[in-house]
C-alpha atoms as one frame of an Amber mdcrd trajectory, in Angstrom:
protein
  -7.549 144.137 -71.310  -5.691 140.663 -70.835  -8.987 138.732 -71.268  -9.556
 140.628 -74.368  -6.218 139.818 -75.734  -6.510 136.088 -74.942  -9.522 135.829
 -77.230  -7.194 136.954 -80.175  -4.827 133.870 -79.605  -7.269 130.989 -80.924
  -8.534 133.401 -83.758  -4.978 133.950 -85.035  -4.022 130.435 -84.520  -7.025
 129.419 -86.523  -6.204 131.844 -89.302  -2.730 130.792 -89.508  -3.633 127.057
 -89.564  -6.402 127.706 -92.149  -3.969 129.718 -94.364  -1.308 126.813 -94.160
  -3.805 124.030 -94.842  -5.566 125.875 -97.874  -2.730 127.917 -99.439  -1.866
 125.136-102.125  -5.497 123.831-102.326  -7.543 124.121-105.547  -9.752 127.047
-105.454 -13.052 124.879-105.349 -11.671 123.434-101.917 -10.906 126.868-100.568
 -14.176 128.321-101.775 -16.188 125.299-100.211 -14.517 125.725 -96.921 -15.381
 129.432 -96.955 -18.896 128.703 -97.930 -19.253 126.125 -95.095 -17.682 128.506
 -92.686 -19.915 131.388 -93.691 -22.964 129.208 -93.525 -22.249 128.021 -90.005
 -21.595 131.571 -88.737 -24.714 132.626 -90.278 -26.772 130.048 -88.823 -25.395
 130.843 -85.236 -26.365 134.577 -85.796 -29.751 133.776 -86.656 -30.413 131.243
 -83.983 -29.210 133.825 -81.335 -30.653 136.914 -82.775 -34.289 135.771 -83.922
 -35.492 134.585 -80.657 -34.169 137.852 -78.947 -35.424 140.233 -81.465 -39.017
 140.831 -80.173 -37.398 141.747 -76.783 -35.292 144.470 -78.293 -36.020 148.004
 -78.465 -36.637 148.914 -82.223 -35.704 152.062 -83.954 -36.766 153.265 -87.402
 -32.927 153.558 -88.356 -32.349 149.800 -87.577 -33.000 148.539 -91.148 -30.949
 151.648 -92.549 -27.973 150.691 -90.449 -28.291 147.069 -91.551 -28.372 148.083
 -95.207 -25.363 150.287 -94.621 -23.522 147.538 -92.991 -24.090 145.205 -96.037
 -23.073 148.086 -98.472 -19.749 148.767 -96.452 -19.135 144.993 -96.364 -19.522
 144.689-100.217 -17.474 147.822-100.839 -14.589 146.475 -98.660 -14.815 143.000
-100.228 -14.851 144.322-103.829 -12.138 146.875-103.458  -9.794 145.216-101.084
 -10.432 141.674-101.848
């Protein structure tokens, strides 16, 4: 439990630091930082998941779950964002 809680500290610190740094910034700067961060996270996921994909056991529902995940993410972003 303690190890899991320790992971939250740098995440919360980074979120607070990012908020303080960008709260008065123009919208174009904020969106540029978000785009860069999203791209970096996406590239890390792709580099880690694609080489391991052939080794994983596949199910017919995998594509369905992926699509549902995107729909849920879009809905949360639209209604709560």
